[in-house]
mmCIF file of C-alpha atoms and ligand atoms in Angstrom:
data_model
loop_
_atom_site.group_PDB
_atom_site.id
_atom_site.type_symbol
_atom_site.label_atom_id
_atom_site.label_comp_id
_atom_site.label_asym_id
_atom_site.label_seq_id
_atom_site.Cartn_x
_atom_site.Cartn_y
_atom_site.Cartn_z
ATOM 1 C CA UNK Y 27 26.657 -42.102 -13.208
ATOM 2 C CA UNK Y 28 27.838 -40.478 -16.702
ATOM 3 C CA UNK Y 29 26.664 -37.886 -19.122
ATOM 4 C CA UNK Y 30 24.626 -40.259 -21.780
ATOM 5 C CA UNK Y 31 24.503 -37.113 -24.365
ATOM 6 C CA UNK Y 32 28.029 -37.996 -25.446
ATOM 7 C CA UNK Y 33 28.980 -39.467 -28.690
ATOM 8 C CA UNK Y 34 28.164 -43.180 -29.580
ATOM 9 C CA UNK Y 35 31.713 -44.898 -29.811
ATOM 10 C CA UNK Y 36 31.755 -48.021 -31.849
ATOM 11 C CA UNK Y 37 33.453 -51.009 -30.899
ATOM 12 C CA UNK Y 38 35.983 -51.239 -33.777
ATOM 13 C CA UNK Y 39 36.583 -48.499 -36.607
ATOM 14 C CA UNK Y 40 38.151 -49.542 -40.368
ATOM 15 C CA UNK Y 41 41.245 -47.825 -40.859
ATOM 16 C CA UNK Y 42 41.090 -46.425 -44.402
ATOM 17 C CA UNK Y 43 44.272 -45.084 -46.459
ATOM 18 C CA UNK Y 44 43.795 -41.716 -47.639
ATOM 19 C CA UNK Y 45 41.672 -41.682 -50.351
ATOM 20 C CA UNK Y 46 43.764 -39.909 -53.191
ATOM 21 C CA UNK Y 47 45.954 -43.165 -52.170
ATOM 22 C CA UNK Y 48 43.100 -45.975 -52.947
ATOM 23 C CA UNK Y 49 41.868 -43.541 -56.044
ATOM 24 C CA UNK Y 50 45.996 -43.671 -57.314
ATOM 25 C CA UNK Y 51 45.693 -47.703 -56.888
ATOM 26 C CA UNK Y 52 42.304 -48.325 -58.738
ATOM 27 C CA UNK Y 53 42.837 -45.733 -61.727
ATOM 28 C CA UNK Y 54 44.470 -48.824 -64.146
ATOM 29 C CA UNK Y 55 40.946 -50.277 -63.726
ATOM 30 C CA UNK Y 56 39.303 -47.741 -64.931
ATOM 31 C CA UNK Y 57 41.662 -48.086 -68.092
ATOM 32 C CA UNK Y 58 41.613 -51.905 -68.077
ATOM 33 C CA UNK Y 59 38.510 -52.544 -67.414
ATOM 34 C CA UNK Y 60 39.473 -55.779 -65.562
ATOM 35 C CA UNK Y 61 37.998 -55.770 -62.491
ATOM 36 C CA UNK Y 62 37.658 -59.239 -61.037
ATOM 37 C CA UNK Y 63 38.792 -63.332 -61.924
ATOM 38 C CA UNK Y 64 42.535 -62.702 -60.879
ATOM 39 C CA UNK Y 65 43.219 -59.583 -62.238
ATOM 40 C CA UNK Y 66 46.602 -57.683 -62.265
ATOM 41 C CA UNK Y 67 45.787 -56.295 -58.160
ATOM 42 C CA UNK Y 68 44.993 -59.769 -57.123
ATOM 43 C CA UNK Y 69 48.099 -61.171 -58.454
ATOM 44 C CA UNK Y 70 49.886 -57.518 -57.089
ATOM 45 C CA UNK Y 71 48.564 -58.242 -53.613
ATOM 46 C CA UNK Y 72 49.043 -61.821 -53.422
ATOM 47 C CA UNK Y 73 52.451 -61.346 -54.296
ATOM 48 C CA UNK Y 74 52.934 -58.687 -51.400
ATOM 49 C CA UNK Y 75 51.046 -60.821 -48.493
ATOM 50 C CA UNK Y 76 52.665 -63.505 -49.152
ATOM 51 C CA UNK Y 77 56.140 -61.917 -48.138
ATOM 52 C CA UNK Y 78 54.387 -60.152 -45.321
ATOM 53 C CA UNK Y 79 53.153 -63.768 -43.779
ATOM 54 C CA UNK Y 80 56.137 -66.177 -45.435
ATOM 55 C CA UNK Y 81 53.971 -68.422 -46.867
ATOM 56 C CA UNK Y 82 52.110 -68.966 -49.973
ATOM 57 C CA UNK Y 83 49.169 -67.037 -50.644
ATOM 58 C CA UNK Y 84 45.530 -67.800 -51.904
ATOM 59 C CA UNK Y 85 42.801 -64.738 -51.700
ATOM 60 C CA UNK Y 86 39.646 -65.167 -51.160
ATOM 61 C CA UNK Y 87 36.456 -62.912 -51.391
ATOM 62 C CA UNK Y 88 36.283 -63.357 -47.728
ATOM 63 C CA UNK Y 89 37.930 -65.364 -44.033
ATOM 64 C CA UNK Y 90 34.541 -67.521 -44.643
ATOM 65 C CA UNK Y 91 34.678 -68.864 -47.922
ATOM 66 C CA UNK Y 92 38.050 -69.468 -47.845
ATOM 67 C CA UNK Y 93 37.704 -71.644 -44.656
ATOM 68 C CA UNK Y 94 35.700 -74.065 -46.186
ATOM 69 C CA UNK Y 95 37.785 -74.071 -49.453
ATOM 70 C CA UNK Y 96 40.367 -75.409 -47.542
ATOM 71 C CA UNK Y 97 38.138 -77.782 -45.884
ATOM 72 C CA UNK Y 98 37.184 -79.365 -49.033
ATOM 73 C CA UNK Y 99 40.939 -78.936 -50.593
ATOM 74 C CA UNK Y 100 41.862 -81.602 -47.988
ATOM 75 C CA UNK Y 101 39.200 -83.401 -48.671
ATOM 76 C CA UNK Y 102 38.236 -84.038 -45.612
ATOM 77 C CA UNK Y 103 35.989 -86.657 -43.883
ATOM 78 C CA UNK Y 104 34.101 -87.792 -40.543
ATOM 79 C CA UNK Y 105 35.519 -85.597 -37.448
ATOM 80 C CA UNK Y 106 37.700 -82.692 -37.008
ATOM 81 C CA UNK Y 107 38.555 -81.288 -33.195
ATOM 82 C CA UNK Y 108 37.948 -77.681 -32.699
ATOM 83 C CA UNK Y 109 36.913 -75.084 -30.475
ATOM 84 C CA UNK Y 110 33.209 -73.752 -29.617
ATOM 85 C CA UNK Y 111 34.835 -70.362 -28.435
ATOM 86 C CA UNK Y 112 34.743 -68.954 -32.048
ATOM 87 C CA UNK Y 113 32.333 -66.891 -34.341
ATOM 88 C CA UNK Y 114 29.848 -68.782 -35.670
ATOM 89 C CA UNK Y 115 31.917 -68.835 -38.952
ATOM 90 C CA UNK Y 116 34.195 -71.790 -37.371
ATOM 91 C CA UNK Y 117 31.860 -74.074 -36.647
ATOM 92 C CA UNK Y 118 29.087 -73.021 -39.664
ATOM 93 C CA UNK Y 119 32.084 -73.628 -42.019
ATOM 94 C CA UNK Y 120 33.059 -77.521 -40.494
ATOM 95 C CA UNK Y 121 29.128 -78.226 -40.781
ATOM 96 C CA UNK Y 122 28.496 -77.418 -44.091
ATOM 97 C CA UNK Y 123 31.165 -79.228 -45.520
ATOM 98 C CA UNK Y 124 29.652 -82.438 -44.205
ATOM 99 C CA UNK Y 125 32.135 -82.661 -41.270
ATOM 100 C CA UNK Y 126 31.155 -83.252 -37.759
ATOM 101 C CA UNK Y 127 32.578 -80.807 -35.199
ATOM 102 C CA UNK Y 128 33.990 -82.471 -32.043
ATOM 103 C CA UNK Y 129 34.501 -79.685 -28.837
ATOM 104 C CA UNK Y 130 37.227 -79.478 -27.273
ATOM 105 C CA UNK Y 131 37.679 -77.418 -24.299
ATOM 106 C CA UNK Y 132 40.307 -74.351 -23.809
ATOM 107 C CA UNK Y 133 42.642 -72.570 -21.571
ATOM 108 C CA UNK Y 134 40.807 -70.981 -19.172
ATOM 109 C CA UNK Y 135 43.232 -68.389 -19.130
ATOM 110 C CA UNK Y 136 43.306 -67.398 -22.921
ATOM 111 C CA UNK Y 137 40.403 -69.149 -24.661
ATOM 112 C CA UNK Y 138 42.530 -70.465 -27.240
ATOM 113 C CA UNK Y 139 42.411 -74.742 -27.781
ATOM 114 C CA UNK Y 140 43.732 -76.772 -24.823
ATOM 115 C CA UNK Y 141 46.288 -78.944 -26.927
ATOM 116 C CA UNK Y 142 46.006 -81.424 -23.174
ATOM 117 C CA UNK Y 143 42.842 -82.255 -23.816
ATOM 118 C CA UNK Y 144 43.369 -83.202 -27.863
ATOM 119 C CA UNK Y 145 44.308 -86.478 -27.942
ATOM 120 C CA UNK Y 146 41.488 -87.879 -25.808
ATOM 121 C CA UNK Y 147 38.925 -86.762 -28.173
ATOM 122 C CA UNK Y 148 40.600 -87.926 -31.270
ATOM 123 C CA UNK Y 149 38.791 -91.417 -33.802
ATOM 124 C CA UNK Y 150 39.372 -93.341 -36.135
ATOM 125 C CA UNK Y 151 36.840 -90.871 -37.606
ATOM 126 C CA UNK Y 152 39.309 -87.555 -36.914
ATOM 127 C CA UNK Y 153 40.927 -86.312 -40.070
ATOM 128 C CA UNK Y 154 41.833 -82.806 -38.479
ATOM 129 C CA UNK Y 155 42.458 -80.358 -36.061
ATOM 130 C CA UNK Y 156 41.012 -76.608 -36.196
ATOM 131 C CA UNK Y 157 42.295 -74.019 -33.374
ATOM 132 C CA UNK Y 158 41.400 -70.364 -33.230
ATOM 133 C CA UNK Y 159 43.903 -67.840 -32.571
ATOM 134 C CA UNK Y 160 41.437 -65.763 -31.001
ATOM 135 C CA UNK Y 161 41.900 -62.191 -30.143
ATOM 136 C CA UNK Y 162 45.415 -61.895 -31.861
ATOM 137 C CA UNK Y 163 47.078 -64.373 -29.608
ATOM 138 C CA UNK Y 164 48.926 -67.615 -30.931
ATOM 139 C CA UNK Y 165 47.545 -71.361 -29.724
ATOM 140 C CA UNK Y 166 50.765 -74.038 -28.718
ATOM 141 C CA UNK Y 167 51.375 -74.201 -32.739
ATOM 142 C CA UNK Y 168 54.179 -77.302 -31.320
ATOM 143 C CA UNK Y 169 52.062 -79.051 -29.061
ATOM 144 C CA UNK Y 170 49.153 -79.019 -31.483
ATOM 145 C CA UNK Y 171 51.392 -79.604 -34.902
ATOM 146 C CA UNK Y 172 52.760 -82.395 -32.802
ATOM 147 C CA UNK Y 173 49.829 -84.329 -31.845
ATOM 148 C CA UNK Y 174 48.744 -83.737 -35.049
ATOM 149 C CA UNK Y 175 51.778 -85.113 -37.033
ATOM 150 C CA UNK Y 176 51.634 -87.948 -34.374
ATOM 151 C CA UNK Y 177 48.031 -88.927 -35.816
ATOM 152 C CA UNK Y 178 48.483 -88.067 -38.778
ATOM 153 C CA UNK Y 179 45.780 -85.505 -38.750
ATOM 154 C CA UNK Y 180 45.878 -81.979 -41.022
ATOM 155 C CA UNK Y 181 45.495 -78.478 -39.007
ATOM 156 C CA UNK Y 182 43.937 -76.212 -40.030
ATOM 157 C CA UNK Y 183 44.568 -72.738 -38.042
ATOM 158 C CA UNK Y 184 41.410 -70.007 -37.684
ATOM 159 C CA UNK Y 185 43.414 -66.929 -37.820
ATOM 160 C CA UNK Y 186 41.057 -64.759 -38.956
ATOM 161 C CA UNK Y 187 41.919 -62.385 -35.399
ATOM 162 C CA UNK Y 188 45.577 -62.421 -36.394
ATOM 163 C CA UNK Y 189 47.340 -61.148 -39.308
ATOM 164 C CA UNK Y 190 50.324 -59.605 -38.312
ATOM 165 C CA UNK Y 191 51.131 -62.145 -35.543
ATOM 166 C CA UNK Y 192 54.695 -63.917 -35.222
ATOM 167 C CA UNK Y 193 55.617 -66.416 -32.534
ATOM 168 C CA UNK Y 194 59.243 -65.681 -32.308
ATOM 169 C CA UNK Y 195 60.860 -65.340 -35.609
ATOM 170 C CA UNK Y 196 57.897 -67.278 -37.683
ATOM 171 C CA UNK Y 197 54.774 -65.484 -38.471
ATOM 172 C CA UNK Y 198 51.725 -67.601 -37.583
ATOM 173 C CA UNK Y 199 50.132 -67.908 -40.838
ATOM 174 C CA UNK Y 200 53.544 -70.634 -41.594
ATOM 175 C CA UNK Y 201 52.116 -73.295 -38.663
ATOM 176 C CA UNK Y 202 49.983 -75.964 -39.654
ATOM 177 C CA UNK Y 203 48.874 -77.115 -42.723
ATOM 178 C CA UNK Y 204 46.861 -73.981 -43.549
ATOM 179 C CA UNK Y 205 45.639 -70.741 -41.968
ATOM 180 C CA UNK Y 206 42.989 -69.066 -42.854
ATOM 181 C CA UNK Y 207 42.957 -64.950 -42.489
ATOM 182 C CA UNK Y 208 39.619 -62.713 -42.533
ATOM 183 C CA UNK Y 209 40.178 -59.018 -44.095
ATOM 184 C CA UNK Y 210 36.812 -58.249 -43.297
ATOM 185 C CA UNK Y 211 36.450 -54.336 -42.067
ATOM 186 C CA UNK Y 212 35.869 -55.093 -38.572
ATOM 187 C CA UNK Y 213 39.500 -56.750 -38.640
ATOM 188 C CA UNK Y 214 43.536 -55.062 -37.708
ATOM 189 C CA UNK Y 215 43.820 -55.523 -41.605
ATOM 190 C CA UNK Y 216 41.127 -55.221 -44.412
ATOM 191 C CA UNK Y 217 39.656 -55.035 -47.663
ATOM 192 C CA UNK Y 218 36.278 -54.279 -47.092
ATOM 193 C CA UNK Y 219 35.411 -57.773 -47.429
ATOM 194 C CA UNK Y 220 38.294 -60.141 -47.674
ATOM 195 C CA UNK Y 221 40.244 -63.354 -46.955
ATOM 196 C CA UNK Y 222 43.394 -65.020 -47.135
ATOM 197 C CA UNK Y 223 44.735 -69.161 -46.933
ATOM 198 C CA UNK Y 224 48.750 -69.405 -46.048
ATOM 199 C CA UNK Y 225 50.491 -72.940 -46.254
ATOM 200 C CA UNK Y 226 53.081 -74.720 -48.216
ATOM 201 C CA UNK Y 227 51.963 -77.262 -49.823
ATOM 202 C CA UNK Y 228 51.322 -76.157 -53.603
ATOM 203 C CA UNK Y 229 48.748 -79.645 -54.211
ATOM 204 C CA UNK Y 230 46.780 -77.256 -51.598
ATOM 205 C CA UNK Y 231 47.028 -74.149 -53.835
ATOM 206 C CA UNK Y 232 46.407 -75.619 -56.986
ATOM 207 C CA UNK Y 233 43.128 -76.822 -55.833
ATOM 208 C CA UNK Y 234 41.900 -73.554 -54.142
ATOM 209 C CA UNK Y 235 42.628 -71.884 -57.491
ATOM 210 C CA UNK Y 236 39.867 -74.627 -58.458
ATOM 211 C CA UNK Y 237 37.337 -74.253 -55.836
ATOM 212 C CA UNK Y 238 37.301 -70.392 -55.561
ATOM 213 C CA UNK Y 239 36.617 -70.409 -59.288
ATOM 214 C CA UNK Y 240 34.231 -72.873 -60.585
ATOM 215 C CA UNK Y 241 36.490 -75.501 -61.125
ATOM 216 C CA UNK Y 242 37.920 -73.705 -64.085
ATOM 217 C CA UNK Y 243 40.907 -74.331 -65.860
ATOM 218 C CA UNK Y 244 40.251 -72.811 -69.864
ATOM 219 C CA UNK Y 245 37.862 -71.363 -71.779
ATOM 220 C CA UNK Y 246 36.322 -74.933 -72.122
ATOM 221 C CA UNK Y 247 37.903 -76.954 -69.404
ATOM 222 C CA UNK Y 248 35.885 -77.367 -66.073
ATOM 223 C CA UNK Y 249 37.673 -80.289 -63.779
ATOM 224 C CA UNK Y 250 36.119 -79.853 -60.589
ATOM 225 C CA UNK Y 251 33.009 -78.617 -58.463
ATOM 226 C CA UNK Y 252 34.145 -75.911 -57.481
ATOM 227 C CA UNK Y 253 32.410 -72.152 -56.414
ATOM 228 C CA UNK Y 254 32.754 -68.608 -56.613
ATOM 229 C CA UNK Y 255 35.181 -66.936 -53.797
ATOM 230 C CA UNK Y 256 37.374 -64.823 -56.074
ATOM 231 C CA UNK Y 257 38.858 -62.085 -54.419
ATOM 232 C CA UNK Y 258 37.842 -58.748 -56.811
ATOM 233 C CA UNK Y 259 40.195 -56.148 -57.717
ATOM 234 C CA UNK Y 260 38.965 -53.591 -56.142
ATOM 235 C CA UNK Y 261 39.341 -55.215 -52.929
ATOM 236 C CA UNK Y 262 42.268 -56.234 -53.568
ATOM 237 C CA UNK Y 263 43.682 -52.464 -54.660
ATOM 238 C CA UNK Y 264 42.305 -51.642 -50.714
ATOM 239 C CA UNK Y 265 44.938 -54.398 -49.539
ATOM 240 C CA UNK Y 266 47.687 -53.142 -51.061
ATOM 241 C CA UNK Y 267 47.559 -49.715 -49.705
ATOM 242 C CA UNK Y 268 46.158 -51.078 -46.084
ATOM 243 C CA UNK Y 269 49.411 -53.266 -46.345
ATOM 244 C CA UNK Y 270 51.333 -49.921 -46.486
ATOM 245 C CA UNK Y 271 50.111 -48.910 -43.466
ATOM 246 C CA UNK Y 272 50.421 -51.794 -41.042
ATOM 247 C CA UNK Y 273 52.671 -51.702 -39.095
ATOM 248 C CA UNK Y 274 51.341 -48.371 -37.603
ATOM 249 C CA UNK Y 275 47.831 -50.058 -37.372
ATOM 250 C CA UNK Y 276 49.048 -52.443 -34.708
ATOM 251 C CA UNK Y 277 51.722 -49.662 -33.027
ATOM 252 C CA UNK Y 278 48.565 -47.464 -32.292
ATOM 253 C CA UNK Y 279 46.096 -50.483 -31.311
ATOM 254 C CA UNK Y 280 49.833 -51.431 -28.778
ATOM 255 C CA UNK Y 281 49.383 -47.538 -27.324
ATOM 256 C CA UNK Y 282 46.217 -47.747 -26.711
ATOM 257 C CA UNK Y 283 45.916 -51.657 -25.172
ATOM 258 C CA UNK Y 284 48.183 -50.474 -22.787
ATOM 259 C CA UNK Y 285 46.237 -47.510 -21.476
ATOM 260 C CA UNK Y 286 43.110 -49.708 -20.796
ATOM 261 C CA UNK Y 287 45.894 -51.822 -18.961
ATOM 262 C CA UNK Y 288 46.926 -49.304 -16.629
ATOM 263 C CA UNK Y 289 43.402 -48.438 -16.238
ATOM 264 C CA UNK Y 290 41.829 -51.833 -15.551
ATOM 265 C CA UNK Y 291 44.565 -54.110 -14.266
ATOM 266 C CA UNK Y 292 44.063 -53.671 -10.491
ATOM 267 C CA UNK Y 293 40.002 -53.697 -10.681
ATOM 268 C CA UNK Y 294 39.281 -55.941 -8.569
ATOM 269 C CA UNK Y 295 36.564 -59.206 -10.060
ATOM 270 C CA UNK Y 296 38.761 -58.389 -13.520
ATOM 271 C CA UNK Y 297 40.885 -60.473 -15.353
ATOM 272 C CA UNK Y 298 42.624 -59.488 -18.564
ATOM 273 C CA UNK Y 299 44.566 -62.048 -21.261
ATOM 274 C CA UNK Y 300 47.586 -62.887 -20.097
ATOM 275 C CA UNK Y 301 50.824 -61.550 -22.021
ATOM 276 C CA UNK Y 302 52.204 -64.588 -23.926
ATOM 277 C CA UNK Y 303 55.954 -64.840 -24.001
ATOM 278 C CA UNK Y 304 57.602 -64.925 -27.408
ATOM 279 C CA UNK Y 305 54.240 -63.930 -29.384
ATOM 280 C CA UNK Y 306 54.137 -60.549 -31.380
ATOM 281 C CA UNK Y 307 50.735 -59.951 -31.118
ATOM 282 C CA UNK Y 308 48.186 -57.416 -33.158
ATOM 283 C CA UNK Y 309 46.137 -56.748 -30.429
ATOM 284 C CA UNK Y 310 43.076 -57.273 -32.871
ATOM 285 C CA UNK Y 311 40.823 -57.508 -29.526
ATOM 286 C CA UNK Y 312 40.546 -56.043 -25.631
ATOM 287 C CA UNK Y 313 38.523 -58.505 -23.421
ATOM 288 C CA UNK Y 314 37.673 -58.230 -20.530
ATOM 289 C CA UNK Y 315 36.539 -61.154 -18.311
ATOM 290 C CA UNK Y 316 34.413 -60.395 -15.301
ATOM 291 C CA UNK Y 317 35.034 -63.257 -12.104
ATOM 292 C CA UNK Y 318 32.071 -63.091 -11.254
ATOM 293 C CA UNK Y 319 30.159 -64.224 -14.291
ATOM 294 C CA UNK Y 320 27.382 -62.768 -16.600
ATOM 295 C CA UNK Y 321 25.881 -61.061 -14.012
ATOM 296 C CA UNK Y 322 28.674 -58.743 -13.511
ATOM 297 C CA UNK Y 323 29.403 -58.748 -16.821
ATOM 298 C CA UNK Y 324 25.967 -58.204 -18.059
ATOM 299 C CA UNK Y 325 25.422 -55.412 -15.730
ATOM 300 C CA UNK Y 326 28.760 -53.667 -17.186
ATOM 301 C CA UNK Y 327 27.998 -54.455 -20.821
ATOM 302 C CA UNK Y 328 24.367 -52.747 -20.501
ATOM 303 C CA UNK Y 329 25.431 -49.366 -19.049
ATOM 304 C CA UNK Y 330 27.843 -49.309 -21.583
ATOM 305 C CA UNK Y 331 25.426 -49.566 -24.064
ATOM 306 C CA UNK Y 332 23.235 -47.345 -21.946
ATOM 307 C CA UNK Y 333 26.135 -44.518 -22.608
ATOM 308 C CA UNK Y 334 26.421 -45.343 -26.487
ATOM 309 C CA UNK Y 335 29.399 -47.266 -26.232
ATOM 310 C CA UNK Y 336 29.146 -50.509 -28.254
ATOM 311 C CA UNK Y 337 30.837 -53.685 -26.852
ATOM 312 C CA UNK Y 338 30.434 -56.856 -27.784
ATOM 313 C CA UNK Y 339 30.315 -60.658 -25.804
ATOM 314 C CA UNK Y 340 32.758 -62.087 -28.358
ATOM 315 C CA UNK Y 341 32.218 -65.194 -27.934
ATOM 316 C CA UNK Y 342 28.873 -65.882 -26.352
ATOM 317 C CA UNK Y 343 27.005 -68.068 -26.803
ATOM 318 C CA UNK Y 344 28.750 -71.095 -27.613
ATOM 319 C CA UNK Y 345 29.043 -71.689 -30.940
ATOM 320 C CA UNK Y 346 28.029 -75.298 -29.656
ATOM 321 C CA UNK Y 347 24.863 -74.044 -28.234
ATOM 322 C CA UNK Y 348 23.345 -72.152 -30.819
ATOM 323 C CA UNK Y 349 19.969 -72.377 -31.684
ATOM 324 C CA UNK Y 350 20.569 -74.238 -35.162
ATOM 325 C CA UNK Y 351 22.580 -76.661 -33.436
ATOM 326 C CA UNK Y 352 19.926 -77.660 -30.346
ATOM 327 C CA UNK Y 353 20.373 -80.646 -29.237
ATOM 328 C CA UNK Y 354 23.015 -81.910 -31.154
ATOM 329 C CA UNK Y 355 25.886 -81.425 -28.743
ATOM 330 C CA UNK Y 356 27.100 -81.781 -25.075
ATOM 331 C CA UNK Y 357 27.126 -79.273 -23.950
ATOM 332 C CA UNK Y 358 29.070 -80.364 -20.608
ATOM 333 C CA UNK Y 359 32.575 -81.441 -22.796
ATOM 334 C CA UNK Y 360 33.703 -77.849 -22.379
ATOM 335 C CA UNK Y 361 33.402 -76.372 -19.171
ATOM 336 C CA UNK Y 362 36.200 -73.849 -19.456
ATOM 337 C CA UNK Y 363 35.223 -72.332 -22.305
ATOM 338 C CA UNK Y 364 31.107 -72.221 -21.329
ATOM 339 C CA UNK Y 365 32.481 -70.070 -18.136
ATOM 340 C CA UNK Y 366 34.581 -67.694 -20.529
ATOM 341 C CA UNK Y 367 31.793 -67.371 -22.556
ATOM 342 C CA UNK Y 368 29.949 -65.706 -19.513
ATOM 343 C CA UNK Y 369 32.832 -63.461 -18.363
ATOM 344 C CA UNK Y 370 34.037 -62.189 -21.644
ATOM 345 C CA UNK Y 371 33.137 -58.182 -22.668
ATOM 346 C CA UNK Y 372 35.216 -56.841 -25.191
ATOM 347 C CA UNK Y 373 35.926 -53.376 -25.233
ATOM 348 C CA UNK Y 374 36.169 -51.129 -28.436
ATOM 349 C CA UNK Y 375 39.554 -50.865 -29.621
ATOM 350 C CA UNK Y 376 40.824 -49.358 -33.167
ATOM 351 C CA UNK Y 377 43.437 -46.708 -33.562
ATOM 352 C CA UNK Y 378 41.890 -43.579 -34.060
ATOM 353 C CA UNK Y 379 39.761 -44.244 -30.542
ATOM 354 C CA UNK Y 380 41.124 -41.150 -28.645
ATOM 355 C CA UNK Y 381 42.503 -41.654 -25.323
ATOM 356 C CA UNK Y 382 39.682 -39.607 -23.626
ATOM 357 C CA UNK Y 383 36.932 -42.316 -24.823
ATOM 358 C CA UNK Y 384 39.281 -44.926 -23.393
ATOM 359 C CA UNK Y 385 39.630 -42.951 -19.938
ATOM 360 C CA UNK Y 386 35.823 -43.067 -20.050
ATOM 361 C CA UNK Y 387 35.142 -46.665 -21.227
ATOM 362 C CA UNK Y 388 37.025 -47.736 -18.080
ATOM 363 C CA UNK Y 389 35.472 -44.889 -15.973
ATOM 364 C CA UNK Y 390 32.446 -46.927 -16.437
ATOM 365 C CA UNK Y 391 33.483 -50.295 -16.142
ATOM 366 C CA UNK Y 392 35.518 -49.145 -12.639
ATOM 367 C CA UNK Y 393 32.133 -48.088 -11.757
ATOM 368 C CA UNK Y 394 29.772 -50.524 -12.042
ATOM 369 C CA UNK Y 395 32.241 -53.302 -11.113
ATOM 370 C CA UNK Y 396 33.134 -51.450 -7.750
ATOM 371 C CA UNK Y 397 29.322 -50.051 -6.840
ATOM 372 C CA UNK Y 398 28.112 -54.044 -7.250
HETATM 373 N N1 T4K K 414 36.288 -66.853 -37.932
HETATM 374 C C1 T4K K 414 36.765 -66.853 -36.848
HETATM 375 C C2 T4K K 414 37.055 -66.222 -35.431
HETATM 376 C C3 T4K K 414 35.974 -64.916 -36.934
HETATM 377 O O1 T4K K 414 35.560 -63.803 -35.742
HETATM 378 C C4 T4K K 414 35.378 -64.358 -38.629
HETATM 379 C C5 T4K K 414 34.726 -63.332 -38.881
HETATM 380 C C6 T4K K 414 35.419 -65.796 -39.294
HETATM 381 C C7 T4K K 414 36.045 -66.757 -39.147
HETATM 382 C C8 T4K K 414 34.538 -65.130 -40.699
HETATM 383 O O2 T4K K 414 35.634 -63.759 -41.447
HETATM 384 P P1 T4K K 414 34.799 -63.202 -42.664
HETATM 385 O O3 T4K K 414 34.284 -64.246 -43.202
HETATM 386 O O4 T4K K 414 34.165 -62.256 -41.543
HETATM 387 O O5 T4K K 414 35.808 -62.512 -43.280
HETATM 388 C C9 T4K K 414 32.092 -58.955 -36.973
HETATM 389 C C10 T4K K 414 32.000 -59.333 -38.524
HETATM 390 O O6 T4K K 414 31.569 -59.067 -39.481
HETATM 391 C C11 T4K K 414 33.145 -61.000 -38.774
HETATM 392 O O7 T4K K 414 33.803 -60.591 -40.038
HETATM 393 C C12 T4K K 414 34.502 -60.888 -37.154
HETATM 394 N N2 T4K K 414 34.544 -62.759 -37.620
HETATM 395 C C13 T4K K 414 33.602 -60.856 -36.320
HETATM 396 C C14 T4K K 414 34.038 -61.531 -35.133
HETATM 397 O O8 T4K K 414 32.491 -59.397 -36.055
HETATM 398 P P2 T4K K 414 29.485 -58.711 -36.312
HETATM 399 O O9 T4K K 414 28.300 -59.338 -37.047
HETATM 400 O O10 T4K K 414 29.839 -58.545 -34.801
HETATM 401 O O11 T4K K 414 29.751 -57.040 -36.641
HETATM 402 P P3 T4K K 414 28.867 -55.661 -36.810
HETATM 403 O O12 T4K K 414 28.095 -55.645 -37.659
HETATM 404 O O13 T4K K 414 28.574 -55.963 -35.294
HETATM 405 O O14 T4K K 414 29.672 -54.619 -36.076
HETATM 406 C C15 T4K K 414 31.335 -55.189 -35.284
HETATM 407 C C16 T4K K 414 31.367 -53.265 -34.648
HETATM 408 O O15 T4K K 414 32.287 -53.046 -35.980
HETATM 409 C C17 T4K K 414 30.576 -52.225 -34.606
HETATM 410 O O16 T4K K 414 30.677 -51.400 -33.991
HETATM 411 C C18 T4K K 414 29.977 -51.305 -35.629
HETATM 412 C C19 T4K K 414 31.843 -51.523 -36.655
HETATM 413 N N3 T4K K 414 31.634 -51.223 -38.319
HETATM 414 C C20 T4K K 414 31.425 -52.605 -38.657
HETATM 415 C C21 T4K K 414 31.158 -52.493 -40.048
HETATM 416 C C22 T4K K 414 30.559 -54.100 -40.873
HETATM 417 C C23 T4K K 414 32.291 -50.800 -38.712
HETATM 418 O O17 T4K K 414 32.565 -49.381 -38.080
HETATM 419 N N4 T4K K 414 32.612 -50.895 -40.187
HETATM 420 C C24 T4K K 414 31.586 -51.675 -40.695
HETATM 421 O O18 T4K K 414 32.166 -51.860 -42.111
HETATM 422 O O19 T4K K 414 30.837 -59.472 -37.065
#
């Protein structure tokens, strides 16, 4: 086994602009003393993002509150068809909005919602479909959007992992009725905490503006029961800086992913994500799937952790089996998702991860795998 005294390796580390670039960007804030409530930076960042994402944009303080705001803005009722192979946020947003998640199984190769299984789950209580573009892949948007149109359902994509992804020449945020992005520190594009909604319908954006600011329309006018989910000026300033560097961020990630591929693609018992034709990925995560299941995966996980290498089982457990939902959902409905949750391990990935660290991580994975 390898030397355990080496430097720890994080799963991810946020990319930051030069400190001088950020200071330059926030100087005005000291002068104006307008620090939040949709100030100059907020407006500039929304405009810049809208050009980048090819859609209208509403900014939020984080991705989770953006998801809850979209569900409220569409005034959804009843059931929402979604995936359990996701982060807690997706399912919690549905439940916290008083809606019932109906779990649909995923494609065993990608972990993305399987469109072939959606129609069987539609009832007269279904109001929306909420798929997740996991790991920076793209869902089968054509199939999902066409089922939704046929049944008059809304489609809200959880695009928390998918900033910068495109399908053909279409940016990922242009599909469905709305897409929700996360700009958390662990994401490809980050504002420390932050999020955004993209879409086309101007009424959606009017509602989102109200919902994220207490329903206020003027100093003496409150027209709906909104909350507070505004992105502040410091977040927006960081977003303006990081947007200038996003292409480099994705290019560097791509290089690291291809190094991982070279080491791991032929290791017996391991499967990597397939390359999606026509999709430009952002290389948000690097998941590895162990055919033999959770014992093989956990052996590698424990050895990596022992050596100070922070890897994560995104997404184990399935959200449908969280303790807070015990007894509520039928886990037999999603066998492919269940299998993936037992197989997956996400390995460290961020632009300044040294090649030597990738080589070290891959050596551990190969060694543990090949000796079992
Ligand atoms: N939908 C989906 C599909 C999502 O994955 C998420 C969030 C959301 C919705 C909701 O979006 P937000 O409301 O978060 O905007 C992390 C993130 O907190 C979460 O944003 C993310 N998904 C999820 C997949 O990962 P943890 O609890 O696993 O992160 P943590 O603290 O263990 O950190 C992971 C690694 O990042 C560690 O190696 C440390 C490193 N790190 C972390 C932070 C916070 C840093 O280097 N710097 C940092 O500031 O949840």
